[in-house]
């Protein structure tokens, strides 16, 4: 079985994996979906600590696997828009004069 090296980015973390070549595309697609979820929940809950954010993502993935629909599916929002929402959510934390 041939192996490939994959760099998977989820939020601010990177995973460096050795994966089977025939599954490389699936690993990347799952990583992209988790990264998308990261930005959805980072924008929605900007004060969450990183560990809480990753726990939330794991919980949402488990709900989806159980067949429970989430209100706003991340696939309905563009990646660029998610990153912009995250940026704006952080800015909204600062007191306004």
C-alpha positions as CSV (number, residue, x, y, z in Angstrom):
1,X,0.0,0.0,0.0
2,X,1.5,3.3,-1.1
3,X,1.6,6.2,1.3
4,X,1.3,9.9,0.7
5,X,2.2,12.8,3.0
6,X,-0.7,15.2,3.7
7,X,-0.8,18.6,5.4
8,X,-4.3,19.1,6.8
9,X,-5.2,22.5,8.2
10,X,-8.1,22.8,10.6
11,X,-8.4,26.4,12.0
12,X,-5.1,27.4,13.5
13,X,-3.7,23.8,13.7
14,X,-2.0,21.7,11.0
15,X,-1.8,18.0,10.9
16,X,1.0,16.3,9.1
17,X,-0.2,12.8,8.2
18,X,1.0,9.8,6.3
19,X,-2.0,8.4,4.5
20,X,-2.9,5.8,1.9
21,X,-2.7,7.3,-1.6
22,X,-6.1,5.9,-2.6
23,X,-7.7,7.8,0.3
24,X,-5.9,11.1,-0.1
25,X,-8.8,13.0,-1.6
26,X,-11.2,11.9,1.2
27,X,-8.7,13.0,3.9
28,X,-8.4,16.4,2.2
29,X,-12.2,16.8,1.8
30,X,-12.8,16.0,5.5
31,X,-10.1,18.4,6.5
32,X,-11.6,21.2,4.4
33,X,-15.0,20.5,6.0
34,X,-13.6,20.7,9.5
35,X,-11.7,23.9,8.6
36,X,-15.0,25.3,7.3
37,X,-16.8,24.3,10.6
38,X,-13.9,26.0,12.5
39,X,-14.6,29.3,10.9
40,X,-18.4,28.9,11.3
41,X,-18.1,28.5,15.0
42,X,-15.2,30.9,15.5
43,X,-17.4,33.6,14.0
44,X,-20.5,32.6,16.0
45,X,-18.7,32.2,19.3
46,X,-15.5,34.4,19.1
47,X,-14.8,34.1,22.9
48,X,-14.5,30.3,22.9
49,X,-11.1,29.0,23.8
50,X,-9.5,26.9,21.1
51,X,-10.1,23.6,23.0
52,X,-13.8,24.5,23.4
53,X,-14.0,25.4,19.7
54,X,-12.6,22.1,18.6
55,X,-14.9,20.2,21.1
56,X,-17.8,22.1,19.5
57,X,-16.8,21.0,16.1
58,X,-16.4,17.4,17.2
59,X,-19.9,17.5,18.7
60,X,-21.4,19.0,15.6
61,X,-19.8,16.3,13.4
62,X,-21.2,13.6,15.7
63,X,-24.6,15.2,15.5
64,X,-24.4,15.2,11.7
65,X,-23.2,11.6,11.7
66,X,-26.3,10.7,13.8
67,X,-28.5,12.3,11.1
68,X,-29.4,15.5,13.0
69,X,-29.7,18.6,10.8
70,X,-27.9,21.7,11.8
71,X,-29.7,25.1,11.1
72,X,-27.2,26.7,8.9
73,X,-25.1,24.1,7.1
74,X,-21.5,25.3,6.6
75,X,-21.5,24.2,3.0
76,X,-24.1,26.9,2.3
77,X,-21.6,29.6,3.1
78,X,-18.5,30.5,1.1
79,X,-15.1,30.0,2.8
80,X,-14.2,33.6,2.2
81,X,-17.4,34.7,3.8
82,X,-16.7,32.5,6.8
83,X,-13.3,34.0,7.3
84,X,-14.8,37.5,7.0
85,X,-17.4,36.7,9.6
86,X,-14.7,35.5,12.0
87,X,-12.7,38.7,11.5
88,X,-15.8,40.8,12.2
89,X,-16.8,38.8,15.2
90,X,-13.3,39.5,16.8
91,X,-13.6,43.2,16.0
92,X,-17.0,43.4,17.7
93,X,-15.4,42.3,21.0
94,X,-13.6,45.6,21.3
95,X,-15.4,48.4,23.2
96,X,-16.8,51.2,21.0
97,X,-16.3,54.8,21.9
